[in-house]
Coordinates of C-alpha atoms and ligand atoms in Angstrom, one line a residue:
M21 CA -4.3 -134.6 69.9
F22 CA -6.5 -134.2 66.8
E23 CA -3.9 -136.0 64.7
D24 CA -4.0 -139.0 67.0
L25 CA -7.8 -139.2 67.1
Q26 CA -8.0 -138.7 63.3
A27 CA -5.4 -141.4 62.6
Q28 CA -7.3 -143.8 64.9
F29 CA -10.9 -143.0 64.2
D30 CA -11.5 -141.3 60.9
I31 CA -13.3 -143.3 58.2
R32 CA -12.9 -141.9 54.8
D33 CA -16.1 -139.9 53.8
R34 CA -18.0 -141.3 56.8
V35 CA -16.4 -140.2 60.1
A36 CA -14.1 -137.3 60.7
V37 CA -12.7 -135.9 64.0
V38 CA -12.5 -132.1 63.6
A39 CA -12.2 -129.0 65.7
G40 CA -15.7 -127.7 66.6
T41 CA -16.7 -124.4 68.1
N42 CA -13.9 -123.0 70.3
G43 CA -11.6 -125.8 69.1
L44 CA -13.5 -128.5 71.1
P45 CA -13.1 -132.0 69.4
K46 CA -16.2 -132.9 67.4
V47 CA -17.0 -136.1 65.5
V48 CA -18.9 -135.6 62.2
L49 CA -20.8 -138.6 60.9
T50 CA -21.8 -138.7 57.2
H51 CA -24.1 -141.4 55.8
G52 CA -23.7 -142.5 52.2
E53 CA -27.1 -141.1 51.3
G54 CA -26.2 -137.7 52.7
A55 CA -27.5 -137.7 56.3
R56 CA -25.2 -136.0 58.8
A57 CA -24.8 -135.8 62.6
E58 CA -22.3 -134.2 64.9
V59 CA -21.2 -135.1 68.4
Y60 CA -18.8 -133.3 70.7
L61 CA -16.5 -135.4 73.0
Q62 CA -17.3 -132.8 75.7
G63 CA -20.4 -134.4 77.3
A64 CA -20.8 -136.9 74.4
H65 CA -23.1 -134.2 73.2
V66 CA -24.9 -134.6 69.9
T67 CA -25.4 -131.1 68.5
S68 CA -26.7 -131.7 65.0
W69 CA -28.7 -134.2 62.9
V70 CA -29.8 -133.6 59.4
P71 CA -31.5 -136.6 57.8
A72 CA -30.9 -137.3 54.1
G73 CA -32.7 -134.7 52.1
G74 CA -33.9 -133.0 55.3
T75 CA -33.1 -130.1 57.5
E76 CA -31.7 -129.7 61.0
V77 CA -33.7 -131.4 63.7
F78 CA -32.0 -130.2 66.9
F79 CA -32.0 -126.8 68.5
V80 CA -28.8 -125.3 69.8
S81 CA -29.0 -121.9 71.5
R82 CA -27.0 -119.1 69.9
A83 CA -25.8 -118.3 73.5
A84 CA -24.6 -121.9 74.2
H85 CA -21.3 -122.2 75.9
F86 CA -18.8 -124.4 74.1
A87 CA -16.1 -124.8 76.8
P88 CA -14.6 -127.5 79.0
E89 CA -16.7 -128.4 82.0
K90 CA -19.8 -126.5 80.6
A91 CA -23.0 -128.1 79.4
I92 CA -24.0 -127.1 75.8
R93 CA -27.4 -125.5 75.7
G94 CA -29.2 -127.6 73.0
G95 CA -28.7 -130.8 71.1
I96 CA -28.8 -133.8 73.3
P97 CA -27.1 -133.4 76.7
V98 CA -26.5 -136.8 78.4
I99 CA -27.9 -136.8 81.9
F100 CA -26.2 -139.2 84.4
P101 CA -26.1 -140.2 87.2
Q102 CA -28.7 -137.8 88.6
F103 CA -31.6 -136.1 86.9
G104 CA -32.2 -132.4 87.8
S105 CA -31.6 -131.6 91.5
D106 CA -32.9 -135.0 92.6
G107 CA -29.8 -135.8 94.7
P108 CA -26.5 -134.4 96.0
L109 CA -24.7 -134.0 92.7
P110 CA -24.7 -130.8 90.5
Q111 CA -27.9 -130.3 88.4
H112 CA -28.3 -133.2 85.9
G113 CA -25.1 -135.0 87.1
F114 CA -21.6 -134.9 85.7
A115 CA -21.8 -136.7 82.4
R116 CA -22.8 -133.7 80.4
T117 CA -19.9 -131.6 81.7
S118 CA -17.2 -134.4 81.5
P119 CA -14.7 -135.0 78.7
W120 CA -15.6 -138.4 77.1
E121 CA -13.3 -140.7 75.1
L122 CA -13.9 -141.8 71.6
A123 CA -14.1 -145.6 71.9
S124 CA -14.8 -146.7 68.4
T125 CA -16.1 -145.8 64.9
A126 CA -17.5 -148.1 62.2
E127 CA -19.6 -148.3 59.1
S128 CA -21.8 -151.4 58.9
E129 CA -22.3 -153.3 55.6
H130 CA -25.8 -151.7 55.4
G131 CA -24.2 -148.3 55.5
L132 CA -25.1 -147.4 59.2
V133 CA -22.4 -145.1 60.6
C134 CA -21.7 -145.8 64.3
V135 CA -19.6 -143.9 66.8
T136 CA -19.2 -145.0 70.5
L137 CA -18.2 -142.5 73.2
R138 CA -17.2 -143.6 76.7
L139 CA -17.1 -142.1 80.1
A140 CA -15.5 -144.2 82.9
D141 CA -15.1 -143.3 86.6
S142 CA -12.1 -141.2 87.3
P143 CA -10.7 -139.4 90.3
A144 CA -13.0 -136.5 89.3
T145 CA -16.1 -138.6 89.2
R146 CA -15.2 -140.6 92.3
A147 CA -14.7 -137.4 94.3
Q148 CA -18.4 -136.7 93.7
W149 CA -19.8 -140.2 93.4
P150 CA -18.0 -143.2 94.8
H151 CA -19.0 -145.8 92.1
P152 CA -16.9 -147.5 89.5
F153 CA -18.8 -147.5 86.2
T154 CA -18.7 -147.3 82.5
L155 CA -21.1 -145.2 80.5
D156 CA -21.2 -145.7 76.8
L157 CA -23.2 -143.7 74.2
E158 CA -23.5 -145.2 70.8
V159 CA -24.6 -142.9 68.1
R160 CA -26.0 -144.7 65.0
L161 CA -26.7 -142.7 61.9
D162 CA -28.9 -144.2 59.2
A163 CA -30.2 -142.4 56.1
Q164 CA -33.5 -141.4 57.8
A165 CA -33.0 -142.2 61.5
L166 CA -30.7 -141.4 64.3
T167 CA -30.4 -143.8 67.3
L168 CA -28.7 -143.1 70.6
A169 CA -28.0 -146.1 72.8
L170 CA -26.9 -145.3 76.4
R171 CA -25.4 -148.1 78.4
V172 CA -24.4 -148.2 82.0
I173 CA -22.1 -151.0 83.4
N174 CA -21.7 -151.3 87.2
H175 CA -18.2 -152.4 88.0
D176 CA -18.8 -152.3 91.8
D177 CA -19.4 -155.0 94.3
D178 CA -22.4 -152.9 95.5
D179 CA -25.6 -151.8 93.8
L180 CA -25.3 -148.7 91.7
P181 CA -28.1 -146.2 92.0
F182 CA -28.6 -144.0 89.0
Q183 CA -30.8 -141.9 86.8
A184 CA -30.0 -141.5 83.1
A185 CA -31.6 -139.5 80.3
L186 CA -31.2 -138.0 76.8
H187 CA -32.2 -134.4 77.2
T188 CA -33.2 -133.8 73.6
Y189 CA -33.8 -130.2 72.3
F190 CA -35.9 -130.2 69.1
A191 CA -35.9 -127.2 66.8
V192 CA -39.5 -126.4 66.1
A193 CA -40.8 -123.6 63.8
D194 CA -43.3 -122.2 66.3
I195 CA -44.0 -123.7 69.7
T196 CA -47.6 -122.5 69.6
Q197 CA -48.1 -124.7 66.5
T198 CA -46.3 -127.8 68.0
T199 CA -48.0 -130.7 69.9
V200 CA -46.7 -133.8 71.6
R201 CA -48.7 -137.0 71.0
G202 CA -48.7 -140.4 72.7
L203 CA -49.0 -139.4 76.4
Q204 CA -52.7 -139.4 76.8
G205 CA -53.8 -141.2 80.0
V206 CA -50.2 -141.1 81.4
S207 CA -49.5 -139.8 84.9
Y208 CA -47.1 -136.9 85.2
I209 CA -45.3 -135.0 88.0
D210 CA -45.6 -131.2 87.4
A211 CA -42.5 -129.4 88.7
L212 CA -44.4 -126.1 88.3
Q213 CA -47.2 -127.3 90.6
G214 CA -45.1 -128.4 93.6
N215 CA -44.4 -131.8 92.0
A216 CA -48.1 -132.7 92.3
Q217 CA -49.1 -135.7 90.1
F218 CA -51.8 -135.5 87.4
I219 CA -53.1 -137.6 84.5
E220 CA -52.6 -136.3 81.0
C221 CA -56.0 -135.8 79.3
A222 CA -54.9 -134.4 76.0
E223 CA -54.4 -136.5 72.9
A224 CA -52.2 -133.7 71.5
I225 CA -50.5 -131.6 74.2
S226 CA -50.1 -128.0 73.2
I227 CA -47.6 -125.7 74.9
D228 CA -48.7 -122.1 75.6
R229 CA -46.8 -121.4 78.8
E230 CA -43.8 -122.7 80.7
V231 CA -44.0 -126.5 81.0
D232 CA -41.8 -128.8 83.1
R233 CA -43.2 -132.3 83.6
I234 CA -42.0 -135.8 84.1
Y235 CA -44.4 -138.3 82.4
L236 CA -44.1 -141.7 84.1
S237 CA -44.0 -145.2 82.5
T238 CA -44.8 -143.8 79.1
P239 CA -45.6 -145.7 75.8
D240 CA -42.5 -146.3 73.7
R241 CA -43.7 -144.4 70.7
L242 CA -44.3 -140.6 70.8
E243 CA -44.6 -137.9 68.2
V244 CA -43.8 -134.2 68.1
A245 CA -45.9 -132.6 65.5
D246 CA -44.0 -129.5 64.3
S247 CA -46.6 -128.2 61.9
G248 CA -44.8 -124.9 61.2
H249 CA -42.0 -127.0 59.6
G250 CA -44.6 -129.3 58.1
R251 CA -42.9 -132.3 59.8
T252 CA -43.5 -134.9 62.5
I253 CA -40.7 -136.1 64.7
H254 CA -41.1 -139.7 65.7
I255 CA -39.5 -140.9 68.9
E256 CA -39.2 -144.6 69.6
K257 CA -37.5 -145.8 72.7
T258 CA -36.6 -149.0 74.6
G259 CA -35.6 -149.3 78.3
M260 CA -36.4 -145.6 79.0
P261 CA -39.7 -145.5 80.7
D262 CA -40.1 -141.8 81.5
V263 CA -40.4 -138.6 79.4
V264 CA -39.8 -135.0 80.3
V265 CA -41.5 -132.3 78.4
W266 CA -39.9 -128.9 79.0
N267 CA -40.1 -125.4 77.6
P268 CA -38.8 -122.5 79.7
W269 CA -41.1 -119.9 78.1
I270 CA -40.5 -116.2 78.7
A271 CA -39.4 -115.6 82.3
K272 CA -37.2 -118.7 82.7
A273 CA -35.6 -118.0 79.3
Q274 CA -34.6 -114.6 80.6
R275 CA -33.0 -116.1 83.7
M276 CA -30.9 -118.5 81.7
A277 CA -27.5 -117.0 80.7
D278 CA -26.8 -119.4 77.9
F279 CA -30.2 -119.1 76.2
G280 CA -31.5 -116.2 74.1
D281 CA -34.6 -114.4 75.6
D282 CA -36.5 -114.8 72.3
E283 CA -35.5 -118.4 71.6
Y284 CA -38.2 -120.3 73.5
P285 CA -40.7 -120.4 70.6
G286 CA -38.2 -122.3 68.5
M287 CA -37.5 -125.2 70.8
L288 CA -39.1 -128.0 72.7
C289 CA -37.3 -130.6 74.9
V290 CA -38.8 -134.1 74.9
E291 CA -36.4 -136.1 77.1
T292 CA -36.3 -139.9 77.4
G293 CA -34.8 -141.8 80.4
N294 CA -35.6 -143.0 83.9
M295 CA -36.0 -139.6 85.5
G296 CA -39.0 -140.5 87.5
R297 CA -37.2 -143.1 89.6
H298 CA -33.8 -144.1 90.9
D299 CA -32.9 -147.4 89.2
T300 CA -30.5 -149.7 90.9
L301 CA -28.0 -151.8 88.9
A302 CA -26.7 -155.0 90.6
P303 CA -22.9 -155.6 90.6
L304 CA -21.6 -156.3 87.1
A305 CA -25.1 -155.7 85.6
V306 CA -25.7 -153.6 82.5
W307 CA -28.5 -151.2 81.8
E308 CA -29.3 -150.0 78.3
G309 CA -31.8 -147.5 77.0
T310 CA -32.2 -146.5 73.4
T311 CA -34.0 -143.7 71.6
T312 CA -34.5 -143.5 67.8
F313 CA -35.6 -140.3 66.0
S314 CA -37.1 -140.2 62.5
I315 CA -39.0 -137.7 60.6
S316 CA -42.1 -137.7 58.4
E317 CA -44.0 -135.0 56.6
A318 CA -46.8 -133.6 58.8
Ligands
BG6_1281 C1 -35.2 -130.1 82.4 C2 -35.7 -129.9 83.8 O1 -35.0 -131.5 82.2 O2 -34.0 -129.4 82.3 C3 -35.9 -128.4 84.0 O3 -37.0 -130.6 83.9 C4 -34.6 -127.7 83.7 O4 -36.4 -128.1 85.3 C5 -34.1 -128.0 82.4 O5 -34.8 -126.3 83.8 C6 -32.8 -127.4 82.0 O6 -31.8 -127.7 83.0 P1 -30.4 -127.0 82.9 O7 -29.7 -127.5 84.1 O8 -29.8 -127.5 81.6 O9 -30.6 -125.5 82.9

């Protein structure tokens, strides 16, 4: 299997299909200036990004499962077609637990390294969700930025209802020295307060307890100030109105089998997508949401 994928998709010094943890197929992208990213076909799951001259940006739990039909705890799980338990499907939908196909790899004339992964409806998805669709994730690696473009195509004669998100886990040096900026004045649903709705007052949101909120209709530029690492993570998005901020803190960390009890201070999820609503895609229509990450010194 690897030989076929390698023969079709490897690009010398830029894209390699290799065996990842537990032998799962993984695509490694390498930019000419030294940036690197990794994405598993299982879930189209980005597990690593190191910008040129920088250090790892994403958190992956040491207890993460790398196995067919399991979601990887960390990196960027792709959430589709349901966010959380907001519907009849398994938590966060089936995209993150499905095997995706590698659709294309390329290097642009400007040195951008691009990989597209694809999930289409199958007997397994139709058994849970009766809609014909294509879901593409394009991963674009530049020297100092990583872009993920998520695209849904409705192949049905009927409307397709869906939620989609990039459930990004950032590696932070110390959650108590980390803030999220760019959400002041935005309404949010607080899952820890019976889904009551509030307005964010803080210019810089600090996290000193469990947090699980959906911020609605947010600005398209946000920042995670990770002062322990001396860096700011910039998030720029299009077509993805909502943002989830999540850290499990102590008790929930202890309840999660694939997450170390002591790992919560080293991570923060800032997720982008349409989790606050159920969008409807007309027959043959296309939805696209993109998120770009870049880093600056704090
Ligand atoms: C977040 C949800 O998006 O994902 C949280 O808001 C949830 O409620 C978290 O706990 C992790 O979910 P899971 O299914 O990966 O454990």
